[in-house]
PDB file of C-alpha atoms in Angstrom:
ATOM      1  CA  MET N1379     139.576 191.658  76.015  1.00 37.00           C
ATOM      2  CA  THR N1380     136.400 190.460  74.296  1.00 38.00           C
ATOM      3  CA  ASP N1381     132.974 191.094  75.681  1.00 40.00           C
ATOM      4  CA  ASN N1382     132.623 187.619  76.900  1.00 43.00           C
ATOM      5  CA  LEU N1383     135.624 187.958  79.083  1.00 46.00           C
ATOM      6  CA  THR N1384     134.694 189.909  82.086  1.00 40.00           C
ATOM      7  CA  HIS N1385     136.984 191.845  84.676  1.00 39.00           C
ATOM      8  CA  HIS N1386     136.532 190.107  88.231  1.00 41.00           C
ATOM      9  CA  HIS N1387     134.608 193.151  89.664  1.00 38.00           C
ATOM     10  CA  GLN N1388     132.108 193.313  86.830  1.00 38.00           C
ATOM     11  CA  SER N1389     130.290 189.956  86.774  1.00 40.00           C
ATOM     12  CA  THR N1390     126.458 189.454  86.619  1.00 40.00           C
ATOM     13  CA  ARG N1391     124.840 188.924  89.809  1.00 49.00           C
ATOM     14  CA  GLY N1392     123.030 185.574  90.132  1.00 76.00           C
ATOM     15  CA  GLU N1393     125.149 183.808  87.165  1.00 89.00           C
ATOM     16  CA  PRO N1394     127.838 181.094  88.229  1.00 97.00           C
ATOM     17  CA  ARG N1395     131.281 183.067  87.781  1.00 98.00           C
ATOM     18  CA  VAL N1396     134.045 180.585  86.984  1.00 98.00           C
ATOM     19  CA  ALA N1397     137.791 181.768  87.169  1.00 98.00           C
ATOM     20  CA  LEU N1398     140.100 180.598  84.293  1.00 98.00           C
ATOM     21  CA  VAL N1399     143.180 180.490  85.862  1.00 98.00           C
ATOM     22  CA  THR N1400     146.250 181.869  84.476  1.00 98.00           C
ATOM     23  CA  CYS N1401     149.614 183.549  84.641  1.00 97.00           C
ATOM     24  CA  ASP N1402     150.388 187.434  84.124  1.00 96.00           C
ATOM     25  CA  ARG N1403     152.192 186.703  80.875  1.00 96.00           C
ATOM     26  CA  LEU N1404     148.993 185.450  79.529  1.00 97.00           C
ATOM     27  CA  ALA N1405     146.620 187.289  81.625  1.00 97.00           C
ATOM     28  CA  ASP N1406     144.022 187.453  78.821  1.00 97.00           C
ATOM     29  CA  LEU N1407     144.280 183.894  78.516  1.00 98.00           C
ATOM     30  CA  ASP N1408     145.990 181.526  75.854  1.00 96.00           C
ATOM     31  CA  PRO N1409     144.038 181.612  72.621  1.00 97.00           C
ATOM     32  CA  ASP N1410     143.030 178.187  72.423  1.00 97.00           C
ATOM     33  CA  ASP N1411     141.679 178.688  76.077  1.00 97.00           C
ATOM     34  CA  ARG N1412     139.527 181.745  74.859  1.00 98.00           C
ATOM     35  CA  LEU N1413     137.330 179.394  72.977  1.00 98.00           C
ATOM     36  CA  VAL N1414     135.300 178.155  75.773  1.00 98.00           C
ATOM     37  CA  LEU N1415     134.033 181.436  76.529  1.00 98.00           C
ATOM     38  CA  ALA N1416     131.511 181.426  74.102  1.00 98.00           C
ATOM     39  CA  PRO N1417     130.022 178.238  74.818  1.00 98.00           C
ATOM     40  CA  LEU N1418     130.223 179.065  78.556  1.00 98.00           C
ATOM     41  CA  ALA N1419     128.437 182.768  77.889  1.00 98.00           C
ATOM     42  CA  ALA N1420     125.507 180.684  75.956  1.00 97.00           C
ATOM     43  CA  HIS N1421     124.678 178.791  79.391  1.00 96.00           C
ATOM     44  CA  GLY N1422     124.834 181.911  81.184  1.00 97.00           C
ATOM     45  CA  VAL N1423     128.091 181.115  83.033  1.00 98.00           C
ATOM     46  CA  THR N1424     130.187 184.357  83.491  1.00 97.00           C
ATOM     47  CA  ALA N1425     133.803 183.205  82.945  1.00 98.00           C
ATOM     48  CA  GLU N1426     136.752 185.564  83.644  1.00 97.00           C
ATOM     49  CA  ALA N1427     140.947 185.355  83.626  1.00 98.00           C
ATOM     50  CA  ALA N1428     142.406 185.383  87.037  1.00 98.00           C
ATOM     51  CA  VAL N1429     146.004 185.285  87.555  1.00 98.00           C
ATOM     52  CA  TRP N1430     146.781 182.680  90.366  1.00 98.00           C
ATOM     53  CA  ASP N1431     149.402 184.724  92.046  1.00 98.00           C
ATOM     54  CA  ASP N1432     147.449 188.081  91.865  1.00 98.00           C
ATOM     55  CA  PRO N1433     146.775 188.985  95.464  1.00 97.00           C
ATOM     56  CA  ASP N1434     143.729 191.338  94.371  1.00 97.00           C
ATOM     57  CA  VAL N1435     141.841 188.312  93.405  1.00 98.00           C
ATOM     58  CA  ASP N1436     139.166 187.035  95.766  1.00 98.00           C
ATOM     59  CA  TRP N1437     138.985 183.396  94.921  1.00 98.00           C
ATOM     60  CA  ALA N1438     135.977 182.840  97.536  1.00 97.00           C
ATOM     61  CA  THR N1439     133.703 184.801  95.119  1.00 97.00           C
ATOM     62  CA  TYR N1440     134.078 182.223  92.380  1.00 98.00           C
ATOM     63  CA  ASP N1441     131.830 179.269  92.234  1.00 98.00           C
ATOM     64  CA  LEU N1442     134.753 177.289  90.501  1.00 98.00           C
ATOM     65  CA  ALA N1443     138.469 178.050  89.757  1.00 98.00           C
ATOM     66  CA  VAL N1444     139.641 176.052  86.693  1.00 98.00           C
ATOM     67  CA  LEU N1445     143.272 176.047  86.225  1.00 98.00           C
ATOM     68  CA  ARG N1446     144.394 176.508  82.681  1.00 98.00           C
ATOM     69  CA  SER N1447     147.749 178.398  81.672  1.00 96.00           C
ATOM     70  CA  PRO N1448     149.430 179.177  85.131  1.00 97.00           C
ATOM     71  CA  TRP N1449     152.483 178.074  83.252  1.00 94.00           C
ATOM     72  CA  ASP N1450     155.229 180.179  85.550  1.00 94.00           C
ATOM     73  CA  TYR N1451     154.744 178.002  88.460  1.00 94.00           C
ATOM     74  CA  ALA N1452     157.652 175.321  87.925  1.00 89.00           C
ATOM     75  CA  LEU N1453     160.177 177.621  89.778  1.00 86.00           C
ATOM     76  CA  ARG N1454     157.652 178.324  92.516  1.00 94.00           C
ATOM     77  CA  ARG N1455     155.887 175.119  93.000  1.00 95.00           C
ATOM     78  CA  ASP N1456     155.656 175.027  96.607  1.00 96.00           C
ATOM     79  CA  GLU N1457     154.009 178.377  96.751  1.00 98.00           C
ATOM     80  CA  PHE N1458     151.738 177.187  93.651  1.00 98.00           C
ATOM     81  CA  VAL N1459     150.553 174.426  95.516  1.00 98.00           C
ATOM     82  CA  ALA N1460     149.983 176.082  98.681  1.00 98.00           C
ATOM     83  CA  TRP N1461     147.950 178.772  96.946  1.00 98.00           C
ATOM     84  CA  ALA N1462     145.809 175.430  95.200  1.00 98.00           C
ATOM     85  CA  GLU N1463     145.005 174.651  98.821  1.00 98.00           C
ATOM     86  CA  SER N1464     143.783 178.016  99.642  1.00 98.00           C
ATOM     87  CA  VAL N1465     141.144 178.072  96.573  1.00 98.00           C
ATOM     88  CA  PRO N1466     137.617 177.048  97.909  1.00 97.00           C
ATOM     89  CA  GLN N1467     136.892 175.464  94.590  1.00 97.00           C
ATOM     90  CA  LEU N1468     139.373 174.190  92.548  1.00 98.00           C
ATOM     91  CA  ALA N1469     139.481 171.946  89.345  1.00 98.00           C
ATOM     92  CA  ASN N1470     141.329 169.928  89.329  1.00 97.00           C
ATOM     93  CA  PRO N1471     141.768 169.533  93.210  1.00 98.00           C
ATOM     94  CA  ALA N1472     144.654 170.759  95.155  1.00 98.00           C
ATOM     95  CA  ASP N1473     145.576 167.066  96.197  1.00 98.00           C
ATOM     96  CA  VAL N1474     145.655 166.214  92.257  1.00 98.00           C
ATOM     97  CA  VAL N1475     147.842 169.464  91.771  1.00 98.00           C
ATOM     98  CA  ARG N1476     150.305 168.328  94.531  1.00 98.00           C
ATOM     99  CA  TRP N1477     150.690 164.715  93.016  1.00 98.00           C
ATOM    100  CA  ASN N1478     150.701 165.734  89.449  1.00 97.00           C
ATOM    101  CA  THR N1479     153.169 168.559  89.424  1.00 96.00           C
ATOM    102  CA  ASP N1480     156.233 166.400  90.688  1.00 95.00           C
ATOM    103  CA  LYS N1481     156.825 163.954  87.842  1.00 95.00           C
ATOM    104  CA  ARG N1482     157.821 161.287  90.088  1.00 95.00           C
ATOM    105  CA  TYR N1483     154.210 160.396  89.744  1.00 97.00           C
ATOM    106  CA  LEU N1484     155.369 158.199  86.902  1.00 96.00           C
ATOM    107  CA  GLY N1485     156.921 155.982  88.992  1.00 94.00           C
ATOM    108  CA  GLU N1486     153.800 155.391  90.903  1.00 96.00           C
ATOM    109  CA  LEU N1487     152.201 154.629  87.935  1.00 97.00           C
ATOM    110  CA  ALA N1488     154.777 152.556  86.768  1.00 96.00           C
ATOM    111  CA  ALA N1489     154.526 150.570  89.924  1.00 96.00           C
ATOM    112  CA  ALA N1490     150.811 150.114  89.350  1.00 95.00           C
ATOM    113  CA  GLY N1491     151.355 148.440  86.255  1.00 96.00           C
ATOM    114  CA  VAL N1492     151.013 151.653  83.568  1.00 97.00           C
ATOM    115  CA  PRO N1493     153.110 151.100  80.706  1.00 97.00           C
ATOM    116  CA  THR N1494     155.577 154.155  81.162  1.00 96.00           C
ATOM    117  CA  VAL N1495     158.887 155.112  79.779  1.00 93.00           C
ATOM    118  CA  PRO N1496     161.735 153.896  81.757  1.00 92.00           C
ATOM    119  CA  THR N1497     162.798 156.862  83.932  1.00 92.00           C
ATOM    120  CA  GLY N1498     165.848 157.369  86.326  1.00 93.00           C
ATOM    121  CA  TRP N1499     165.811 159.840  89.005  1.00 94.00           C
ATOM    122  CA  VAL N1500     168.663 161.868  90.313  1.00 95.00           C
ATOM    123  CA  GLU N1501     168.396 163.801  93.386  1.00 94.00           C
ATOM    124  CA  PRO N1502     169.918 167.104  94.402  1.00 94.00           C
ATOM    125  CA  GLY N1503     173.533 166.687  95.484  1.00 91.00           C
ATOM    126  CA  GLN N1504     173.698 162.957  94.131  1.00 93.00           C
ATOM    127  CA  GLU N1505     176.429 162.000  91.820  1.00 91.00           C
ATOM    128  CA  TRP N1506     175.253 161.137  88.156  1.00 93.00           C
ATOM    129  CA  THR N1507     177.260 158.977  85.609  1.00 91.00           C
ATOM    130  CA  PRO N1508     175.702 158.797  82.022  1.00 91.00           C
ATOM    131  CA  PRO N1509     174.803 155.320  81.245  1.00 87.00           C
ATOM    132  CA  ALA N1510     177.331 153.331  79.324  1.00 83.00           C
ATOM    133  CA  ASP N1511     175.553 152.461  76.310  1.00 77.00           C
ATOM    134  CA  SER N1512     175.458 154.920  73.396  1.00 74.00           C
ATOM    135  CA  GLY N1513     171.879 155.939  72.858  1.00 88.00           C
ATOM    136  CA  GLU N1514     170.085 159.039  73.050  1.00 91.00           C
ATOM    137  CA  TYR N1515     168.747 160.220  76.252  1.00 92.00           C
ATOM    138  CA  VAL N1516     166.370 163.013  77.507  1.00 92.00           C
ATOM    139  CA  ILE N1517     167.254 164.899  80.555  1.00 93.00           C
ATOM    140  CA  LYS N1518     164.806 167.288  82.277  1.00 92.00           C
ATOM    141  CA  PRO N1519     163.705 168.579  85.862  1.00 92.00           C
ATOM    142  CA  ALA N1520     160.915 166.620  87.597  1.00 91.00           C
ATOM    143  CA  VAL N1521     158.799 169.604  88.049  1.00 91.00           C
ATOM    144  CA  SER N1522     158.847 171.886  84.780  1.00 83.00           C
ATOM    145  CA  ALA N1523     156.137 173.295  82.268  1.00 72.00           C
ATOM    146  CA  GLY N1524     156.574 172.968  78.731  1.00 65.00           C
ATOM    147  CA  SER N1525     159.880 172.033  77.541  1.00 69.00           C
ATOM    148  CA  GLN N1526     161.953 174.083  79.793  1.00 77.00           C
ATOM    149  CA  ASP N1527     165.405 172.814  81.041  1.00 86.00           C
ATOM    150  CA  THR N1528     164.863 170.017  78.753  1.00 89.00           C
ATOM    151  CA  GLY N1529     167.663 168.382  76.588  1.00 91.00           C
ATOM    152  CA  ARG N1530     168.274 165.587  74.197  1.00 90.00           C
ATOM    153  CA  TYR N1531     171.762 163.898  74.157  1.00 93.00           C
ATOM    154  CA  ASP N1532     173.441 161.184  72.070  1.00 92.00           C
ATOM    155  CA  LEU N1533     175.759 159.418  74.246  1.00 90.00           C
ATOM    156  CA  ALA N1534     177.932 158.278  71.756  1.00 90.00           C
ATOM    157  CA  ASP N1535     179.189 161.861  71.390  1.00 91.00           C
ATOM    158  CA  PRO N1536     181.552 162.837  73.921  1.00 92.00           C
ATOM    159  CA  GLU N1537     180.722 166.480  74.034  1.00 93.00           C
ATOM    160  CA  HIS N1538     177.165 165.362  74.481  1.00 92.00           C
ATOM    161  CA  ARG N1539     178.147 163.204  77.586  1.00 93.00           C
ATOM    162  CA  GLU N1540     179.816 166.189  79.191  1.00 92.00           C
ATOM    163  CA  LEU N1541     176.861 168.464  78.249  1.00 93.00           C
ATOM    164  CA  ALA N1542     174.498 165.929  79.856  1.00 92.00           C
ATOM    165  CA  VAL N1543     176.412 165.807  83.123  1.00 93.00           C
ATOM    166  CA  ALA N1544     176.610 169.486  83.036  1.00 93.00           C
ATOM    167  CA  HIS N1545     172.784 169.493  82.629  1.00 95.00           C
ATOM    168  CA  VAL N1546     172.379 167.348  85.829  1.00 94.00           C
ATOM    169  CA  ARG N1547     174.620 169.318  87.951  1.00 93.00           C
ATOM    170  CA  ARG N1548     172.767 172.894  86.850  1.00 94.00           C
ATOM    171  CA  LEU N1549     169.587 171.418  87.961  1.00 93.00           C
ATOM    172  CA  SER N1550     171.084 169.771  91.232  1.00 92.00           C
ATOM    173  CA  ALA N1551     172.688 173.091  91.895  1.00 93.00           C
ATOM    174  CA  ALA N1552     169.262 174.669  91.935  1.00 92.00           C
ATOM    175  CA  GLY N1553     167.926 172.003  94.437  1.00 91.00           C
ATOM    176  CA  ARG N1554     165.855 170.318  91.512  1.00 92.00           C
ATOM    177  CA  VAL N1555     165.412 166.687  91.007  1.00 92.00           C
ATOM    178  CA  THR N1556     166.603 165.487  87.735  1.00 95.00           C
ATOM    179  CA  MET N1557     164.699 162.831  85.358  1.00 94.00           C
ATOM    180  CA  VAL N1558     166.803 160.628  82.975  1.00 95.00           C
ATOM    181  CA  GLN N1559     165.016 158.760  80.094  1.00 92.00           C
ATOM    182  CA  PRO N1560     165.743 157.032  77.055  1.00 90.00           C
ATOM    183  CA  TYR N1561     164.813 159.199  74.001  1.00 88.00           C
ATOM    184  CA  LEU N1562     162.194 156.928  72.085  1.00 86.00           C
ATOM    185  CA  SER N1563     162.936 157.405  68.218  1.00 84.00           C
ATOM    186  CA  ALA N1564     159.559 156.670  67.167  1.00 82.00           C
ATOM    187  CA  VAL N1565     158.832 160.226  68.364  1.00 82.00           C
ATOM    188  CA  ASP N1566     160.570 161.210  65.261  1.00 81.00           C
ATOM    189  CA  THR N1567     158.342 159.511  62.624  1.00 85.00           C
ATOM    190  CA  ALA N1568     155.165 158.606  64.824  1.00 89.00           C
ATOM    191  CA  GLY N1569     155.260 161.658  67.115  1.00 90.00           C
ATOM    192  CA  GLU N1570     153.486 162.112  70.386  1.00 93.00           C
ATOM    193  CA  THR N1571     149.780 161.214  70.702  1.00 97.00           C
ATOM    194  CA  ALA N1572     147.796 163.334  73.299  1.00 98.00           C
ATOM    195  CA  LEU N1573     144.566 162.231  74.198  1.00 98.00           C
ATOM    196  CA  LEU N1574     142.255 164.603  75.865  1.00 98.00           C
ATOM    197  CA  PHE N1575     139.399 163.578  78.236  1.00 98.00           C
ATOM    198  CA  LEU N1576     136.993 165.932  79.705  1.00 98.00           C
ATOM    199  CA  ALA N1577     134.334 165.421  82.679  1.00 97.00           C
ATOM    200  CA  GLY N1578     131.162 163.724  81.661  1.00 91.00           C
ATOM    201  CA  PRO N1579     128.113 162.488  83.975  1.00 87.00           C
ATOM    202  CA  HIS N1580     130.275 159.502  84.504  1.00 85.00           C
ATOM    203  CA  GLY N1581     133.666 160.651  84.939  1.00 86.00           C
ATOM    204  CA  PRO N1582     136.263 161.936  82.286  1.00 94.00           C
ATOM    205  CA  ALA N1583     135.243 160.965  78.734  1.00 97.00           C
ATOM    206  CA  TYR N1584     137.564 160.823  75.797  1.00 98.00           C
ATOM    207  CA  SER N1585     136.705 164.263  73.617  1.00 98.00           C
ATOM    208  CA  HIS N1586     140.035 164.048  71.149  1.00 98.00           C
ATOM    209  CA  ALA N1587     143.289 163.653  70.121  1.00 98.00           C
ATOM    210  CA  ILE N1588     146.088 165.405  68.487  1.00 98.00           C
ATOM    211  CA  ARG N1589     149.553 164.663  67.293  1.00 96.00           C
ATOM    212  CA  LYS N1590     152.683 166.611  68.500  1.00 91.00           C
ATOM    213  CA  GLY N1591     155.823 166.494  66.600  1.00 82.00           C
ATOM    214  CA  PRO N1592     159.178 166.181  67.671  1.00 71.00           C
ATOM    215  CA  MET N1593     160.354 169.128  70.107  1.00 60.00           C
ATOM    216  CA  LEU N1594     163.825 168.272  71.454  1.00 58.00           C
ATOM    217  CA  ASP N1595     166.811 168.664  68.718  1.00 56.00           C
ATOM    218  CA  GLY N1596     169.839 168.603  71.033  1.00 60.00           C
ATOM    219  CA  PRO N1597     171.204 169.646  74.303  1.00 65.00           C
ATOM    220  CA  ASP N1598     169.734 172.217  76.752  1.00 65.00           C
ATOM    221  CA  LEU N1599     172.641 174.739  77.230  1.00 62.00           C
ATOM    222  CA  GLY N1600     171.055 176.470  80.182  1.00 57.00           C
ATOM    223  CA  VAL N1601     169.836 179.479  78.221  1.00 48.00           C
ATOM    224  CA  GLU N1602     166.851 181.329  79.411  1.00 48.00           C
ATOM    225  CA  GLY N1603     163.941 180.712  77.142  1.00 43.00           C
ATOM    226  CA  LEU N1604     160.203 179.794  77.351  1.00 39.00           C
ATOM    227  CA  TYR N1605     158.204 177.166  75.349  1.00 43.00           C
ATOM    228  CA  LYS N1606     159.418 176.000  71.815  1.00 51.00           C
ATOM    229  CA  PRO N1607     157.092 175.924  69.046  1.00 63.00           C
ATOM    230  CA  GLU N1608     154.940 172.995  68.864  1.00 72.00           C
ATOM    231  CA  GLU N1609     153.826 171.197  65.353  1.00 86.00           C
ATOM    232  CA  ILE N1610     150.376 170.283  65.998  1.00 94.00           C
ATOM    233  CA  THR N1611     147.953 168.345  64.081  1.00 96.00           C
ATOM    234  CA  ALA N1612     144.615 166.389  64.967  1.00 97.00           C
ATOM    235  CA  ARG N1613     144.875 162.730  65.219  1.00 96.00           C
ATOM    236  CA  THR N1614     142.587 159.801  65.612  1.00 97.00           C
ATOM    237  CA  ALA N1615     143.240 157.820  68.844  1.00 97.00           C
ATOM    238  CA  THR N1616     143.772 153.978  68.253  1.00 97.00           C
ATOM    239  CA  PRO N1617     141.944 151.515  70.543  1.00 98.00           C
ATOM    240  CA  GLU N1618     145.104 150.451  71.860  1.00 98.00           C
ATOM    241  CA  GLN N1619     145.986 153.793  72.777  1.00 98.00           C
ATOM    242  CA  LEU N1620     142.505 154.396  74.305  1.00 98.00           C
ATOM    243  CA  ALA N1621     143.014 151.229  76.595  1.00 98.00           C
ATOM    244  CA  VAL N1622     146.322 152.532  77.884  1.00 98.00           C
ATOM    245  CA  ALA N1623     144.838 156.038  78.484  1.00 98.00           C
ATOM    246  CA  GLU N1624     142.003 154.228  80.203  1.00 97.00           C
ATOM    247  CA  ARG N1625     144.322 152.181  82.601  1.00 97.00           C
ATOM    248  CA  VAL N1626     146.573 155.453  83.255  1.00 98.00           C
ATOM    249  CA  LEU N1627     143.293 157.236  84.395  1.00 98.00           C
ATOM    250  CA  ALA N1628     142.404 154.264  86.676  1.00 97.00           C
ATOM    251  CA  ALA N1629     145.456 154.536  88.562  1.00 97.00           C
ATOM    252  CA  VAL N1630     145.369 158.277  89.553  1.00 97.00           C
ATOM    253  CA  PRO N1631     145.104 158.764  93.150  1.00 96.00           C
ATOM    254  CA  GLY N1632     141.868 159.173  94.577  1.00 95.00           C
ATOM    255  CA  GLY N1633     140.122 158.319  91.384  1.00 95.00           C
ATOM    256  CA  ALA N1634     139.462 159.792  88.010  1.00 96.00           C
ATOM    257  CA  GLN N1635     135.742 160.618  88.654  1.00 95.00           C
ATOM    258  CA  ARG N1636     137.058 164.164  90.317  1.00 96.00           C
ATOM    259  CA  LEU N1637     138.732 165.295  87.265  1.00 98.00           C
ATOM    260  CA  LEU N1638     137.335 168.056  84.993  1.00 98.00           C
ATOM    261  CA  TYR N1639     139.952 167.295  82.559  1.00 98.00           C
ATOM    262  CA  ALA N1640     143.230 165.021  81.820  1.00 98.00           C
ATOM    263  CA  ARG N1641     145.677 164.745  79.019  1.00 98.00           C
ATOM    264  CA  VAL N1642     147.417 161.555  78.454  1.00 98.00           C
ATOM    265  CA  ASP N1643     150.570 161.667  76.304  1.00 97.00           C
ATOM    266  CA  LEU N1644     151.167 158.538  74.794  1.00 97.00           C
ATOM    267  CA  ILE N1645     154.491 157.548  72.764  1.00 94.00           C
ATOM    268  CA  PRO N1646     155.278 154.294  70.830  1.00 94.00           C
ATOM    269  CA  GLY N1647     157.950 152.306  72.860  1.00 92.00           C
ATOM    270  CA  ALA N1648     160.470 149.860  71.628  1.00 87.00           C
ATOM    271  CA  ASP N1649     157.765 147.274  70.695  1.00 91.00           C
ATOM    272  CA  GLY N1650     155.550 149.999  69.216  1.00 92.00           C
ATOM    273  CA  SER N1651     153.005 149.649  71.832  1.00 96.00           C
ATOM    274  CA  PRO N1652     151.883 152.624  73.649  1.00 97.00           C
ATOM    275  CA  VAL N1653     153.692 153.795  76.846  1.00 97.00           C
ATOM    276  CA  LEU N1654     152.860 156.865  78.804  1.00 97.00           C
ATOM    277  CA  VAL N1655     155.556 160.055  78.709  1.00 94.00           C
ATOM    278  CA  GLU N1656     153.290 162.289  80.576  1.00 94.00           C
ATOM    279  CA  LEU N1657     149.929 162.696  82.474  1.00 97.00           C
ATOM    280  CA  GLU N1658     148.759 166.213  82.491  1.00 97.00           C
ATOM    281  CA  LEU N1659     146.256 166.971  84.894  1.00 98.00           C
ATOM    282  CA  THR N1660     147.356 170.568  86.166  1.00 97.00           C
ATOM    283  CA  GLU N1661     147.700 173.017  83.459  1.00 95.00           C
ATOM    284  CA  PRO N1662     147.912 171.340  80.076  1.00 96.00           C
ATOM    285  CA  SER N1663     146.977 172.756  76.694  1.00 96.00           C
ATOM    286  CA  LEU N1664     143.440 171.004  75.673  1.00 98.00           C
ATOM    287  CA  PHE N1665     144.011 171.872  71.777  1.00 98.00           C
ATOM    288  CA  LEU N1666     140.388 172.878  71.671  1.00 98.00           C
ATOM    289  CA  GLY N1667     140.818 174.159  68.207  1.00 97.00           C
ATOM    290  CA  TYR N1668     141.778 170.994  66.552  1.00 97.00           C
ATOM    291  CA  ALA N1669     138.355 169.051  67.100  1.00 98.00           C
ATOM    292  CA  ASP N1670     134.929 169.987  66.344  1.00 97.00           C
ATOM    293  CA  GLY N1671     132.679 170.612  69.621  1.00 98.00           C
ATOM    294  CA  ALA N1672     135.522 170.761  71.839  1.00 98.00           C
ATOM    295  CA  PRO N1673     135.191 174.032  73.128  1.00 98.00           C
ATOM    296  CA  GLU N1674     131.371 172.931  73.778  1.00 98.00           C
ATOM    297  CA  ARG N1675     132.376 169.869  75.704  1.00 98.00           C
ATOM    298  CA  LEU N1676     134.927 171.710  77.913  1.00 98.00           C
ATOM    299  CA  ALA N1677     132.174 174.337  78.478  1.00 98.00           C
ATOM    300  CA  ASP N1678     129.933 171.036  79.517  1.00 97.00           C
ATOM    301  CA  ALA N1679     132.291 169.711  81.400  1.00 98.00           C
ATOM    302  CA  ILE N1680     132.552 173.159  83.437  1.00 98.00           C
ATOM    303  CA  ARG N1681     129.406 173.081  83.910  1.00 97.00           C
ATOM    304  CA  THR N1682     129.243 169.343  85.710  1.00 95.00           C
ATOM    305  CA  HIS N1683     131.869 170.773  87.944  1.00 96.00           C
ATOM    306  CA  LEU N1684     129.838 173.975  89.357  1.00 96.00           C
ATOM    307  CA  PRO N1685     128.594 173.530  92.884  1.00 89.00           C
ATOM    308  CA  HIS N1686     124.666 173.219  92.966  1.00 71.00           C
ATOM    309  CA  ARG N1687     123.011 176.334  93.956  1.00 51.00           C
ATOM    310  CA  ALA N1688     120.347 176.900  96.183  1.00 43.00           C
ATOM    311  CA  PRO N1689     117.211 178.167  94.446  1.00 39.00           C
TER     312      PRO N1689
END
């Protein structure tokens, strides 16, 4: 650990204390998240990594807990949501965590008029037959982190059709809701654009954007594995992308003003216009290292969410 990362029993009395919430496999934080430590320290804020399911952590001793990399929650979502509801000061708030950790929120946003990737849902125990057309489709669980349990299938290929059915059955047998989406080919060329918003005086403000290259190259065969490598580059968001992102944030239940951060992931749709593929409000990578000033902007966002202390 660096000097800026303090154990939870060593923080300096009188300084604001912030927990950066992670999982045990990243107990010293994801390297990108560590970039915010120095800017926080420069403002007298003691920041420390804390593992969300560590029973020895006393969350009440922190002025604020900021969700960063608790990436092992997907198979324990109920436990994770219950934990979030128990934390006195959490960003983003627990009701946002409950809503955003089940990707059925995409259906709510679509109903609110947000342009989204068309999505079908298969409940556990429900029979599913692949679409009759021969396009490519993505199958993944409604509760997931990273690209775990996610596959890409060309339904013109009989073997892929069988593998797609097996994938849905595997998720169903585990009691998980399945998402079925058409694979948008523009991701292979234009890639996915992630727009990052960080809290400012008047709610989330656009900070920066990155491009993610294609990650799915075939079916999910049920082999255990963690996050596939991502091809990331800096990108400048277009006015059209920014407009769609603002529409997405405007539709967040309870209002976007409460959010410390938001990541809006967009892909060009069939007509080239941006559509939402995912809204990340719980534990997104913020790609701080890809934009000048981004670590400082996150530190400022955290400071805006610190409760006012009595003198």
